XYZ file of C-alpha atoms in Angstrom:
650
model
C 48.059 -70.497 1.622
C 47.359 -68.150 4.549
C 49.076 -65.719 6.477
C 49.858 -66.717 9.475
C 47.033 -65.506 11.296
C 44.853 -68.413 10.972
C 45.593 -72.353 11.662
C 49.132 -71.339 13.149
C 48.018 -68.428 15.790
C 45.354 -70.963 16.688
C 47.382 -73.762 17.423
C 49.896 -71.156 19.075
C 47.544 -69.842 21.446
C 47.520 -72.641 24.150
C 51.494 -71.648 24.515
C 51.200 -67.887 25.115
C 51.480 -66.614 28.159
C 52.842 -63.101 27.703
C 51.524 -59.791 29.747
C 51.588 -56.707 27.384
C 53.820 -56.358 24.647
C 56.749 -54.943 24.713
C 57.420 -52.561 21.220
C 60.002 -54.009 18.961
C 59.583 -57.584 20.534
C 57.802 -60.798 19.428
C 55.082 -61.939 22.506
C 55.934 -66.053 22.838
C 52.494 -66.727 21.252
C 54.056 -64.869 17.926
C 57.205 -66.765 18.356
C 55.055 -70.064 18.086
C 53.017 -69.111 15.473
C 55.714 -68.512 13.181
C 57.708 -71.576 14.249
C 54.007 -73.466 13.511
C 54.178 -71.716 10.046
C 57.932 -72.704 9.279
C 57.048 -76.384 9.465
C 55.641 -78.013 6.139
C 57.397 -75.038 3.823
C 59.775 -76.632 1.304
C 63.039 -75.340 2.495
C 65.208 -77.742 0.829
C 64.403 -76.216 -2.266
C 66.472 -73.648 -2.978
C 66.173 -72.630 -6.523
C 64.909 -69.229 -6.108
C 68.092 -68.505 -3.522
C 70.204 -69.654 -6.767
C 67.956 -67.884 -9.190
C 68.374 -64.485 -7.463
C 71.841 -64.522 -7.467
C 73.136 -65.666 -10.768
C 75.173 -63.604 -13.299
C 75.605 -60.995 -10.855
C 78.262 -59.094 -11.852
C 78.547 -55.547 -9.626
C 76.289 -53.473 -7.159
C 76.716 -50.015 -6.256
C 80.001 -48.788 -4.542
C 77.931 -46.388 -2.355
C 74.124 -47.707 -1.861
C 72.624 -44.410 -1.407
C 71.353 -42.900 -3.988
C 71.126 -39.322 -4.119
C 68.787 -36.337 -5.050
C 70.839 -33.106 -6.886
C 70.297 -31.301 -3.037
C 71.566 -34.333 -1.255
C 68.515 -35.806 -0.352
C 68.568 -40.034 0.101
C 66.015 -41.017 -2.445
C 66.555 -44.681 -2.095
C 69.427 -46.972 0.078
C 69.760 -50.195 -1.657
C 72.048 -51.237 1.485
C 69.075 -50.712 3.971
C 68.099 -54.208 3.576
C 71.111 -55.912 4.057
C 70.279 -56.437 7.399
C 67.990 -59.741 6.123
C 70.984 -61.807 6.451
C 71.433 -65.338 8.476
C 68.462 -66.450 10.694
C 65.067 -64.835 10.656
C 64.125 -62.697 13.746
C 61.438 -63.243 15.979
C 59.885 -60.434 14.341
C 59.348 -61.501 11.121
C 57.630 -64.754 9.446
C 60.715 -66.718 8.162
C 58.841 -67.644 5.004
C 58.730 -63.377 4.286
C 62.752 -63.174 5.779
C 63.923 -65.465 3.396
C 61.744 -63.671 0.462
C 63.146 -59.957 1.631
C 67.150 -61.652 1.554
C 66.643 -62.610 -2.383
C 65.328 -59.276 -2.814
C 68.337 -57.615 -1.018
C 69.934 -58.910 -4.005
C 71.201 -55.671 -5.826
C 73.561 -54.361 -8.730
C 73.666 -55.076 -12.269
C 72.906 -58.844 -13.545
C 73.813 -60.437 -16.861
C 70.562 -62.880 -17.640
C 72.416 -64.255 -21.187
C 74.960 -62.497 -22.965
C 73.389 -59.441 -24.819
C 70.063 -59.000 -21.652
C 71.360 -57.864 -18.343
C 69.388 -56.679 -15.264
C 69.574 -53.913 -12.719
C 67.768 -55.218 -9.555
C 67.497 -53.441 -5.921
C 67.900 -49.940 -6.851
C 64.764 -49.240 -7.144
C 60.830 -51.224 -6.010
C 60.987 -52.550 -10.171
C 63.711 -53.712 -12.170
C 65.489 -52.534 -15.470
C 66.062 -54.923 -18.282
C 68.979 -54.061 -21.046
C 69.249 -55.518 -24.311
C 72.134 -54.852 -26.680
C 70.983 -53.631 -29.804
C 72.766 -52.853 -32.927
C 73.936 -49.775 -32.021
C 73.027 -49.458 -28.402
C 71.196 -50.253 -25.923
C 67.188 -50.941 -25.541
C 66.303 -50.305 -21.975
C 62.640 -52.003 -20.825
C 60.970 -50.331 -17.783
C 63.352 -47.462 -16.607
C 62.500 -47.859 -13.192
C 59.920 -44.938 -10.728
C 62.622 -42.289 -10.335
C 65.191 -40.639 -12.414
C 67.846 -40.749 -9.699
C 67.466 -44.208 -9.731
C 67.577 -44.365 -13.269
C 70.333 -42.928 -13.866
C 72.204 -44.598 -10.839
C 71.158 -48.128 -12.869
C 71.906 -46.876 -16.142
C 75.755 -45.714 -15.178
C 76.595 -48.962 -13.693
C 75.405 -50.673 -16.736
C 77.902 -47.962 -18.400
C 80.128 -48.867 -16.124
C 80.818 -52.317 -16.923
C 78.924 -53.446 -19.839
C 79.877 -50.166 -21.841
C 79.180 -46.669 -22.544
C 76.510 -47.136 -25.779
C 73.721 -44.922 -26.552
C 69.988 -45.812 -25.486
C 67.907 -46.500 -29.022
C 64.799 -46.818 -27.841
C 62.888 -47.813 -24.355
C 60.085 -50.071 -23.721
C 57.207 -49.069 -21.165
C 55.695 -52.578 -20.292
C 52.543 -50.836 -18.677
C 51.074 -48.295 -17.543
C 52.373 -47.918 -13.300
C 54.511 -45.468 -12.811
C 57.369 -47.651 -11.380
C 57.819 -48.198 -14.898
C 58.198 -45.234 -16.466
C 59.225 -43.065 -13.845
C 62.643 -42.634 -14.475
C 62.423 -42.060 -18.538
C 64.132 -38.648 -18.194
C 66.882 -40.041 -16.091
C 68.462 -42.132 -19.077
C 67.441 -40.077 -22.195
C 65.822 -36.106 -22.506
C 62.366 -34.977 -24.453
C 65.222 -33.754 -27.258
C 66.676 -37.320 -27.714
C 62.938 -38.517 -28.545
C 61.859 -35.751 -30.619
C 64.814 -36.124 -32.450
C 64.495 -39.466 -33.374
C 67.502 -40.400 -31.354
C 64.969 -42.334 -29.123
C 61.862 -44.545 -29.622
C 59.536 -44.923 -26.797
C 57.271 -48.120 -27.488
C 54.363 -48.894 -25.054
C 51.150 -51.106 -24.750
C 48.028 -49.737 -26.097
C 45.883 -47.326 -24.408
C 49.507 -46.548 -21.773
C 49.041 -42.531 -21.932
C 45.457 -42.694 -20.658
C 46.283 -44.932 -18.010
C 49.656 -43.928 -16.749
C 47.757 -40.491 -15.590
C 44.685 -41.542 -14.829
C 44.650 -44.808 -12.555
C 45.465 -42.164 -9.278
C 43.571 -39.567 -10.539
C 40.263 -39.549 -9.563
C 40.677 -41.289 -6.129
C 44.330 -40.284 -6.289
C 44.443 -38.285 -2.701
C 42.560 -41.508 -0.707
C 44.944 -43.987 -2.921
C 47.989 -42.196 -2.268
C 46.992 -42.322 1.434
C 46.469 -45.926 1.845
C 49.651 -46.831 -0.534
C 51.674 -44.600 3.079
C 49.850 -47.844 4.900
C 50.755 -50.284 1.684
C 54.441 -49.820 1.155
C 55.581 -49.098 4.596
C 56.351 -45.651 3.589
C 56.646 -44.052 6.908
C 58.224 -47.290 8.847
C 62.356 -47.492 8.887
C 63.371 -50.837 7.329
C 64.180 -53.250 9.316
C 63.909 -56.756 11.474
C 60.880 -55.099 13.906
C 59.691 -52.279 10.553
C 59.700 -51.821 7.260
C 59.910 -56.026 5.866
C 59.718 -55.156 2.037
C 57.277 -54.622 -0.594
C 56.552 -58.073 -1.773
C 57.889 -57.289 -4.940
C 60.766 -55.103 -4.158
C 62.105 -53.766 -0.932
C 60.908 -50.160 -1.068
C 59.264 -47.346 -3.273
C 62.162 -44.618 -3.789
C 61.144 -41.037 -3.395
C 62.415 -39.408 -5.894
C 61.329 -37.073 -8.994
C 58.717 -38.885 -11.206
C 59.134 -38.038 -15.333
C 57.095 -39.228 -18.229
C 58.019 -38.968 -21.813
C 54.597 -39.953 -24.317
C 55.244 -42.762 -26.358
C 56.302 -42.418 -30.186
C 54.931 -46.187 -31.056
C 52.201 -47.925 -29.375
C 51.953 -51.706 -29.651
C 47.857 -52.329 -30.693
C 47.665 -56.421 -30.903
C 49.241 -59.515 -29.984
C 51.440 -60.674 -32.692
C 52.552 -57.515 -34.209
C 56.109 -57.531 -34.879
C 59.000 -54.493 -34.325
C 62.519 -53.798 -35.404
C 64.164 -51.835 -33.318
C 67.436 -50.981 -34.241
C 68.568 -54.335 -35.756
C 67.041 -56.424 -32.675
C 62.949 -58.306 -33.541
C 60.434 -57.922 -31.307
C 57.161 -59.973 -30.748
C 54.747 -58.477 -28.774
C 51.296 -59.820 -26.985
C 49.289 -57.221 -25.464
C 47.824 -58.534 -21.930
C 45.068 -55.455 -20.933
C 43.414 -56.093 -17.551
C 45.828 -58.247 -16.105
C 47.971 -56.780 -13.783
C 47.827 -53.266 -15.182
C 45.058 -51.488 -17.457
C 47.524 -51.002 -20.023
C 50.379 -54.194 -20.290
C 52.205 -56.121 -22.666
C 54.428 -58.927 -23.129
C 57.277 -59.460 -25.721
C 59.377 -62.053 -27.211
C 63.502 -61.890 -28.285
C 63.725 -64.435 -30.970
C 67.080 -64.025 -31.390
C 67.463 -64.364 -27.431
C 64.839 -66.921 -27.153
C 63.967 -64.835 -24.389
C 60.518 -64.092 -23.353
C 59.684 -60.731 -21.127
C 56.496 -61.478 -18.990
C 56.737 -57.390 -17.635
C 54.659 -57.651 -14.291
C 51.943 -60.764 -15.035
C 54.690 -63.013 -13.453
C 56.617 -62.049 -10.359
C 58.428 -64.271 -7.808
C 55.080 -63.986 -5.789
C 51.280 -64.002 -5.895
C 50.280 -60.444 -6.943
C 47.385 -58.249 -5.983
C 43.850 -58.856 -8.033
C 42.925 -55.717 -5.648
C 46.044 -53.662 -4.168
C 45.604 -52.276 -0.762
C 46.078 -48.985 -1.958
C 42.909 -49.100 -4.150
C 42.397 -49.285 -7.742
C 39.673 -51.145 -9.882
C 39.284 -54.736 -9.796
C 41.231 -56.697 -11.784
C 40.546 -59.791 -13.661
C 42.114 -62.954 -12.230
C 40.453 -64.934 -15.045
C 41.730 -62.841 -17.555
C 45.270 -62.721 -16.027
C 44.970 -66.374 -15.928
C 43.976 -66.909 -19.567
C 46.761 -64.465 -20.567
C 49.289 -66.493 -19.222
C 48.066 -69.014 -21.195
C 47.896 -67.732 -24.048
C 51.909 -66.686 -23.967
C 52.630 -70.683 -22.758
C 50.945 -71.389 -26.365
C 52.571 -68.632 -27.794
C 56.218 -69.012 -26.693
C 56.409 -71.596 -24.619
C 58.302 -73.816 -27.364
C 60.579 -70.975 -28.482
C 61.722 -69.502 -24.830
C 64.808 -70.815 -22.727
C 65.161 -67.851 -20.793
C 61.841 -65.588 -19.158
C 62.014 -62.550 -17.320
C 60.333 -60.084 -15.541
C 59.626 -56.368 -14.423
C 59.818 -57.564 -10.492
C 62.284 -60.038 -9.486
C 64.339 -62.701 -11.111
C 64.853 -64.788 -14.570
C 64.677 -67.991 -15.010
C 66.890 -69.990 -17.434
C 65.844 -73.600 -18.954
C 62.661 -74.419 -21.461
C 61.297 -76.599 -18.654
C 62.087 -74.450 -15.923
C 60.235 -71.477 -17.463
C 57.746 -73.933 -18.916
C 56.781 -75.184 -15.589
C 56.773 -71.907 -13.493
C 54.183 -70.545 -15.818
C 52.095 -73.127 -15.887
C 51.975 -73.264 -12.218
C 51.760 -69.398 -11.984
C 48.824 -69.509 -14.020
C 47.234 -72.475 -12.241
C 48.011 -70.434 -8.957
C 45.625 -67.282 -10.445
C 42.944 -69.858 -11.932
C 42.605 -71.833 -8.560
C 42.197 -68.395 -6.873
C 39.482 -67.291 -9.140
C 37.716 -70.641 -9.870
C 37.672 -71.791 -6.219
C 36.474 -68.146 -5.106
C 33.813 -68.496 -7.424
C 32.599 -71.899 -6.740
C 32.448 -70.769 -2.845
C 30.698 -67.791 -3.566
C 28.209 -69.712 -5.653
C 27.564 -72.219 -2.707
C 26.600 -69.080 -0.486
C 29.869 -68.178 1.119
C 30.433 -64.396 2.076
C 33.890 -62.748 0.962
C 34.971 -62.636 4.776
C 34.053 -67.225 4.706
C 35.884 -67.601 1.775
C 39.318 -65.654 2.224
C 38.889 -67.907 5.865
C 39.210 -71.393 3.901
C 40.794 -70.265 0.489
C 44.225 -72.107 0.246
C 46.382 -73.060 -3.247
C 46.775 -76.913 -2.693
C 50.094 -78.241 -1.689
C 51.340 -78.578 -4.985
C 50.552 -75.071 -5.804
C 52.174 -73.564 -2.167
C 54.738 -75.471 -2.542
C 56.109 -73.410 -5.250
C 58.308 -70.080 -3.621
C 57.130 -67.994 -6.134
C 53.264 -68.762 -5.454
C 53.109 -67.248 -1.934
C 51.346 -64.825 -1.102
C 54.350 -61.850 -0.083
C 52.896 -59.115 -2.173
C 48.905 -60.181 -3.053
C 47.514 -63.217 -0.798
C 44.880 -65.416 -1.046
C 42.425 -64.030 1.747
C 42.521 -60.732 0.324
C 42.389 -61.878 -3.280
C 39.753 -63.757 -2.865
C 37.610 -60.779 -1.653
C 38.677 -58.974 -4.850
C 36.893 -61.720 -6.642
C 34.277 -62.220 -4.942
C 33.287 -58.240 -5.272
C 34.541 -58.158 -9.219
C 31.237 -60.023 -9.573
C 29.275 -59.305 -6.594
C 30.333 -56.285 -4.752
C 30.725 -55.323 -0.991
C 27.594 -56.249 -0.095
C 26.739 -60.131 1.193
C 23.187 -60.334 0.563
C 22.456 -60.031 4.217
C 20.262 -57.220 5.353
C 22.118 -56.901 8.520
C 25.051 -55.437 6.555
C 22.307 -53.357 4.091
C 22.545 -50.193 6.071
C 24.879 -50.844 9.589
C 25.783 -48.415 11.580
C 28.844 -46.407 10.463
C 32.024 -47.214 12.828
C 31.790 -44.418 15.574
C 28.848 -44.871 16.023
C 28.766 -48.922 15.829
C 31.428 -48.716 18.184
C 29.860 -46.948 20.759
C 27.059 -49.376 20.647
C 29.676 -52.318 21.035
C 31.296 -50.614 23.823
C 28.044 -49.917 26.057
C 26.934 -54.108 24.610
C 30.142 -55.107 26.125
C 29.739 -53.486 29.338
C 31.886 -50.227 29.476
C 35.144 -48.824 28.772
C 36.998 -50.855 31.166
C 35.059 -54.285 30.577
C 36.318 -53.340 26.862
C 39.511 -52.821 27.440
C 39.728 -55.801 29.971
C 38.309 -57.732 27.282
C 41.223 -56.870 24.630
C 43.521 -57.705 27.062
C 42.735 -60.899 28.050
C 42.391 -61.604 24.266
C 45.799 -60.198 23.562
C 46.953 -62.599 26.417
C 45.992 -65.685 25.030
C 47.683 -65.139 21.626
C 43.998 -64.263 19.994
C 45.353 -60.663 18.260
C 42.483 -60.007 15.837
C 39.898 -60.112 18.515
C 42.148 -58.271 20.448
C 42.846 -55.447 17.457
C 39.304 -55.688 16.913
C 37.889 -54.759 20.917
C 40.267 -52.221 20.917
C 39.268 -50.801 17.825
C 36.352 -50.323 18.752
C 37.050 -48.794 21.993
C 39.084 -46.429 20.160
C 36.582 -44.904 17.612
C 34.333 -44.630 20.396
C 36.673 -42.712 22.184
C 39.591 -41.965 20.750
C 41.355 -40.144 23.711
C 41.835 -43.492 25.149
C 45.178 -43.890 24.830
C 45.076 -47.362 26.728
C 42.739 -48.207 24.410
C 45.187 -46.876 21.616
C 48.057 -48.717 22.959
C 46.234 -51.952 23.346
C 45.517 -51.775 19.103
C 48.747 -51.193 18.760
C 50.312 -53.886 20.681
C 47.851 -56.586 18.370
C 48.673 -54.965 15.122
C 52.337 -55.336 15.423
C 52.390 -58.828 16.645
C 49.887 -59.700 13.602
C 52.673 -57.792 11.475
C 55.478 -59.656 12.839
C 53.382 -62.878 11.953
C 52.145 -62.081 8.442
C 53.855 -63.919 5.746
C 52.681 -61.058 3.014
C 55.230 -57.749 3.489
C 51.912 -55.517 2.486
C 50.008 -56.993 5.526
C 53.253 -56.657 7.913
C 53.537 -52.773 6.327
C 49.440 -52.088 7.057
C 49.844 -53.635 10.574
C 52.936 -51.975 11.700
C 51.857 -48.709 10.178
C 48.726 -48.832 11.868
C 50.603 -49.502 15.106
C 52.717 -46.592 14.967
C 49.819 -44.562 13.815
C 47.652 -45.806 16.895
C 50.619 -44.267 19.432
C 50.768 -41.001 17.730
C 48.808 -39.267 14.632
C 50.594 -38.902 11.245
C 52.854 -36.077 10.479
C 53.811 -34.866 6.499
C 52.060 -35.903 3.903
C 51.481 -39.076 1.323
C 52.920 -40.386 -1.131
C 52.357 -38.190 -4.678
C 52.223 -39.536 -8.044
C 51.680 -35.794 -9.706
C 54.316 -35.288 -10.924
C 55.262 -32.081 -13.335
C 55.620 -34.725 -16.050
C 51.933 -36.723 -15.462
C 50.136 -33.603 -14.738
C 50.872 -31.926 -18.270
C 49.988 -35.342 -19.988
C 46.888 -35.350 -18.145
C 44.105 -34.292 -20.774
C 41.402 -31.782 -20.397
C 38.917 -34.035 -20.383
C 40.392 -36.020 -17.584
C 40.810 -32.359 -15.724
C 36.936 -31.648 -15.646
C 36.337 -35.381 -14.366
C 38.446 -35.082 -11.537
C 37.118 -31.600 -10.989
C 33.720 -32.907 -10.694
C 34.255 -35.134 -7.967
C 35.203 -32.002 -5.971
C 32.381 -30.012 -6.111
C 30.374 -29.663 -2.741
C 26.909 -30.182 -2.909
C 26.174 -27.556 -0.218
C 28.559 -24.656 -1.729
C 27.022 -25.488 -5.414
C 23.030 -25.278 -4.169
C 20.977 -23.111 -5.957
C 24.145 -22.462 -8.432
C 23.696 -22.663 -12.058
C 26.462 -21.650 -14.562
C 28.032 -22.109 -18.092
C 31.086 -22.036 -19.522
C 32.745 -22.812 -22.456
C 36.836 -22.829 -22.357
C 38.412 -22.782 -25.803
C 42.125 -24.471 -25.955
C 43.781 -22.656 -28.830
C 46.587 -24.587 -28.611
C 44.449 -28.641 -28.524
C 41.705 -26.891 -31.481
C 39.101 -28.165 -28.581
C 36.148 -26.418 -26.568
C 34.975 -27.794 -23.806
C 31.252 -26.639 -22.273
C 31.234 -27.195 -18.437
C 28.090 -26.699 -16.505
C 27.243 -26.501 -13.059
C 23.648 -27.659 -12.249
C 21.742 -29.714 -9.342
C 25.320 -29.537 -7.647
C 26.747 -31.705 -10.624
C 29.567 -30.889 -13.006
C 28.799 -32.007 -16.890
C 31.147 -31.050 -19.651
C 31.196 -32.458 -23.185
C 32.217 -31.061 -26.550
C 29.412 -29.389 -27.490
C 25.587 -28.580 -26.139
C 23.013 -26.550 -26.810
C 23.087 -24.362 -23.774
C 24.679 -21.055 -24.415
C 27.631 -20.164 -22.129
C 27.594 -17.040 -19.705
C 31.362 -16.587 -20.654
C 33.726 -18.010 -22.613
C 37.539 -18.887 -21.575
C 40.312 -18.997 -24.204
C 43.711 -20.241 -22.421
C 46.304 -22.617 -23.545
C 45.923 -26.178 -22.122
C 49.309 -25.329 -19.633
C 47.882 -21.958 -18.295
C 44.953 -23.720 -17.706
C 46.710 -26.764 -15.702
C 48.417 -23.735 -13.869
C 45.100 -23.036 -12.723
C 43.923 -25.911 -11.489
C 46.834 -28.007 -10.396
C 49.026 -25.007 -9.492
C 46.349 -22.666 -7.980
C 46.974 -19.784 -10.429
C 44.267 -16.947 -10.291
C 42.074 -16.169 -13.120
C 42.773 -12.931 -13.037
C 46.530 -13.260 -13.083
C 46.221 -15.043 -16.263
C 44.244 -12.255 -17.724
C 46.689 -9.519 -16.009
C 49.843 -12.048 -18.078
C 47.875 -12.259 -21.633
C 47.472 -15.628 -21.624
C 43.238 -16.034 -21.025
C 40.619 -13.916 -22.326
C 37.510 -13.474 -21.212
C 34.069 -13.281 -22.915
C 31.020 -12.484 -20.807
C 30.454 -12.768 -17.314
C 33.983 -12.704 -15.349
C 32.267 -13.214 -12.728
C 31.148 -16.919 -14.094
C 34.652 -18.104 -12.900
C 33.856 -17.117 -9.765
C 30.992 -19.310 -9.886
C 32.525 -22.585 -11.013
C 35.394 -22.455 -8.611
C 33.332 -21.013 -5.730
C 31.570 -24.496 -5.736
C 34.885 -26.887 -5.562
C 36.441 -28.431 -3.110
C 40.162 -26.756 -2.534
C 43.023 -28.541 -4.491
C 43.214 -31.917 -2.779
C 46.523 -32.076 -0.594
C 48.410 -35.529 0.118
C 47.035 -34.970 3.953
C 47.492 -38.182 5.931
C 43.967 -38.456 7.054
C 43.130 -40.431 9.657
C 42.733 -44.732 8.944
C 42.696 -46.416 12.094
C 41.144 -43.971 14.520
C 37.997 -41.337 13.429
C-alpha cells in the first residue's frame, strides 16, 4: 500500500501537461494520479460506510462547540463538506475515509454501550452501570467533554458518572476528565478513575522532554493551522481534527497491573489485558462479559496507525503490537460479538470482529516482518518504504490503509527501532548539514536559475518530489528566493492533494502555506495547569537539564539541595562540565539549600516566578549562598515557548 506518490504519479506523468500551479487547484498530472489510484480499490465493499453509521441516534443541534469566553474550540459541522464525489483535490480513497469520520453525535453500539463520535479527534464510550454511567476515554478537552456527556444526558438519561476508564496514557484520552466529573467527586469516592499501569508517568512525560520540537511538528501533523476543507485541512486519519480547548487530568485511584485481573465496578465485571508498548507507553484493553463486548482502546482503529508519529515520540514496537493483538484474539476472541475502539467505529458479529483482528494484526506483522527481512538483505530505510506494500488481501481491507500511519513511513520506524538513522554508508556518516549541502547542490547544478529551471521542468512533467526536492534546496540556500519558495510550494500541495494518508496531505499542505509566508502564533501545547502539577520533581530536573547551555554553564560549578516539605524528598542538583545531575542523595555538600513546596517550586520553573519573590511570600527559605540560585538558573536556557520555528526553510 502506498501513497499515491509512487506507481500512480509515475504512470500519470506521460499525461501532464500543466504550466505552474494554480493554489487551490489539482495540476492534470494530480488529477491522473488519483484516478490511477482509484482503480483496483474495493469499492463495492461497503461495510465500513454501514459500520460508521449504525445506531446513530442524535448529533449536536449546534456543531460548534464553545469555550466559557466564546471561543470555537471544535466545529463538528466543518467536515460536512466531504459529501458526494471526491474533489480533484483530494485522493478519493482519503475522501471517502474523512465522510465516515464526518459521522458525529451520540451512537448506541448494543443496548447498555453507546458512543459519542466527531466531537472531538477520539471517541467516548458509555456503559450503563448499576447506578450510572462508566465513561471510557473522556475525550482531549473538557468543552468537548461535556458537550458529549450532555447529549448522552440528553437522550439516554441524566445518571451519575461511577467511575471512568483512561485506556492510555495520550492526552486525547484523558483530556476532558474535569469536564464530566470534579477532583471532589473522586476524592470523595463518588468517582473511580481506573487506568493502565505506569499511565501517570507517561501521560506527563511523553511531550516533555522534546515537548517544544514535538508540539511543533504535531502544527505540521494535524493540520493545525490549515482551514478544513476540499483544497486544506483533509482529517486526522483517525479523527477529523484536534480541538483546542482546556486540557485537565485527574490521577488515577486504581491502576490495572496485569492481564487478567478482574474489576467490579459498580455492579458491571471487567477483564482487563494490559498492552504496554503498543500504541501508547501506557495501554490496556478490557472485556464486558456481560456485553460480550471487547474494548481494543487505540491498538485497533479503522486505519493503519503510526509505529513512529510525525510529531515525534519513541519508537514503538510493531512486533509487540502485533503479538498483543494476538494475544486478545486468544483471549476473547470466542467470548466477543461486539469490539470497539477509542478511534472510529464498532463492529458487531463474532466473525466480523474475529476476522478484522486477525487481519489487523497480520497488517502490523507483515509491516514489521517484511521490513525486517529487507533490511536484513541490505536495503536502506529510504529502499524499503519504496517497495513495502501489504499484499492484496491485506489492502484490500478499508481499515488497513494507510490514512493515519502508512507503510513507507512505518517501515522507516522499523527499520531504525533496530538500526537507527544511519545506513551503514559512509557517505551519510558525517554529510553536510542542509544549508550548506544545498549550496553545494545549487552551484553542482549550475546556478540559481538552472535550479529553478530545473524544478520547473520537473514540476511540469508531473515528477513533484524532484520538483519539492530542487526547490528545496534552492531555498535553504537562499531563502529570499521567493520563486524558489513558490516553486516548493506548488509540489507540496499537489503531493498533498495526492496522498492517500491525511497526516502526509496535513505535512504537505502545511509546508506549502509555510513556504509562501513564515508562521505566525504559536504550537500546539500539551501543558496544561492539570499535567504540569502531576509532573514530578524528578521529571522537572530532567527536562531542566536538557536546557542548560554549554557556553553560559563553562567554568560553572554549583550545588544545591532543594528540600520538598510537602513530597518528604530532597533532591541534590549539581551543575558541573556544563551538565545537570540530580539524585536523592550524594556526597557533595550543597552551597545552599532550598526548602519550597513542590507547587511554589513548579511556579518557578513553569511559571517564571522569582526566587526572591518566593522568599519575599514565605513560601522558600534559603540556606547558604543565595546567590547559588543565581548560578543554576544563570546557566539555562529561558522557559521553552511553543515558537513555530522554522521546518521547511533555515
Amino acid at each position: 500500500m502506498k501513497l499515491a506518490l509512487g506507481t500512480a504519479i509515475l504512470a500519470a506523468c506521460c499525461l501532464a501537461a500543466a504550466a505552474a500551479a494554480d493554489t487551490g487547484k489539482a495540476t492534470p498530472a494530480t488529477v491522473a494520479a488519483n484516478e490511477a489510484f482509484a482503480e483496483g480499490l474495493p469499492w463495492s465493499d461497503t461495510s465500513e460506510a454501514e459500520l460508521a453509521a449504525r445506531g446513530f441516534i442524535a448529533t449536536l443541534e449546534d456543531t460548534r462547540i464553545l469555550a466559557a469566553d466564546g471561543r470555537v474550540v471544535f466545529d463538528a459541522g466543518a467536515y460536512d463538506f466531504a459529501e458526494g464525489s471526491p474533489p480533484e483535490t483530494m485522493n478519493p480513497s482519503l475522501w471517502r475515509h474523512l465522510g465516515l469520520l464526518n459521522n458525529h453525535g451520540l451512537f448506541e453500539v448494543v443496548p447498555g454501550l453507546w458512543q459519542v463520535r466527531g466531537l472531538d479527534i477520539s471517541v467516548m464510550s458509555i456503559i450503563e452501570s448499576e447506578t450510572g454511567y462508566i465513561v471510557v476515554d473522556p475525550l482531549t478537552a473538557t468543552e468537548t467533554a461535556a458537550a458529549a456527556m450532555s447529549l448522552v444526558r440528553r437522550h439516554i438519561g441524566d445518571r451519575p458518572i461511577a467511575a471512568v476508564i483512561y485506556t492510555h496514557s495520550h492526552g486525547d484520552h484523558f483530556g476532558g476528565v474535569k469536564g464530566i466529573v470534579s477532583d471532589a467527586d473522586v476524592v470523595s469516592g463518588k468517582v473511580q478513575i481506573i487506568a493502565p499501569d505506569g499511565f501517570m508517568e507517561h501521560a506527563v512525560s511523553e511531550n516533555l522532554i522534546a515537548g517544544p520540537a514535538m508540539s511543533r511538528r504535531a502544527n505540521y501533523q494535524f493540520g493545525t493551522r490549515l482551514t478544513p476543507g476540499p483544497a486544506g485541512q483533509g482529517g486526522a486519519g483517525i479523527g477529523t481534527g484536534l480541538p483546542n480547548g482546556s486540557i485537565s487530568l485527574i490521577a488515577p485511584t486504581y491502576t490495572v497491573t496485569r492481564t487478567g485481573e478482574t474489576l467490579v465496578i459498580d455492579g458491571i465485571t471487567i477483564e482487563f489485558q494490559v498492552t504496554p508498548g503498543t500504541e501508547a507507553p501506557s495501554e490496556m484493553n478490557f472485556y464486558l462479559p456481560h456485553l460480550r463486548a471487547l474494548c481494543l482502546a487505540e491498538n485497533a482503529n479503522p486505519t493503519m496507525h503510526n509505529i513512529l508519529p510525525p510529531r515525534g515520540a519513541l519508537v514503538r514496537d510493531a512486533k509487540g503490537w502485533a503479538d498483543y493483538l494476538t494475544e486478545a484474539i486468544r483471549l476473547y476472541g470466542d467470548r466477543t460479538d461486539v469490539m470497539f475502539v477509542s478511534h472510529g467505529w464498532p463492529r458487531w458479529g463474532k466473525d466480523e470482529v474475529g476476522a478484522f483482528m486477525s487481519s489487523h494484526r497480520d497488517a502490523y506483522k507483515y509491516l514489521h516482518d517484511q521490513t525486517v527481512r529487507l533490511m536484513n538483505k541490505g536495503n536502506t530505510a529510504e529502499e524499503i518504504a519504496e517497495v513495502i506494500e501489504l499484499p492484496a488481501s491485506l489492502a484490500s481491507k478499508w481499515y488497513n490503509r494507510g490514512y493515519y500511519g502508512t507503510m513507507a513511513h512505518n517501515s522507516k520506524a522499523v527499520y531504525q527501532r533496530y538500526l537507527g538513522w544511519y545506513d551503514a554508508n559512509p557517505v551519510n556518516l558525517n554529510a553536510w548539514p542542509p544549508e550548506e549541502a544545498s549550496k553545494r547542490y545549487v552551484e553542482a547544478m549550475g546556478g540559481k536559475g538552472k535550479a529553478l529551471r530545473t524544478a520547473k521542468k520537473a514540476f511540469k512533467a508531473g515528477d513533484y518530489r524532484w520538483a519539492a526536492e530542487v526547490a528545496g534546496h534552492l531555498v535553504f540556500a537562499d531563502p529570499s528566493n521567493t520563486k524558489a519558495r513558490e516553486a516548493l510550494a506548488e509540489a507540496f500541495e499537489q503531493m498533498g492533494y495526492q496522498a492517500e494518508g491525511s497526516l502526509w496531505r496535513n505535512m504537505y499542505l502545511t509546508g506549502a502555506a509555510e513556504a509562501r509566508a513564515a508562521p505566525t502564533g504559536s504550537s500546539i501545547s500539551t501543558l496544561s495547569a492539570d499535567v504540569v502539577s502531576a509532573i514530578s520533581v524528578e521529571q522537572v530536573f530532567d527536562m531542566l537539564a536538557v536546557r542548560v547551555d554549554p557556553q553560559r554553564a563553562e567554568g560553572k560549578s554549583v550545588t544545591i539541595a532543594f528540600e520538598f516539605p510537602d513530597l518528604k524528598e530532597t533532591r541534590i542538583v549539581s551543575i558541573r562540565n556544563s551538565v545537570l545531575v540530580h539524585e536523592a542523595s550524594s556526597g557533595q555538600t550543597p552551597e545552599a539549600t532550598f526548602t519550597l513546596p513542590k507547587p511554589a517550586f513548579l511556579g518557578m520553573i513553569f511559571a517564571g516566578q522569582k526566587p526572591v519573590d518566593l522568599v519575599l511570600k514565605g513560601v522558600l527559605s534559603i540556606k547558604g549562598d543565595p546567590a547559588a540560585a543565581a548560578t543554576l538558573l544563570g546557566v539555562l536556557d529561558p522557559p521553552a515557548t511553543p515558537e513555530l520555528f522554522a521546518i521547511v526553510t533555515p
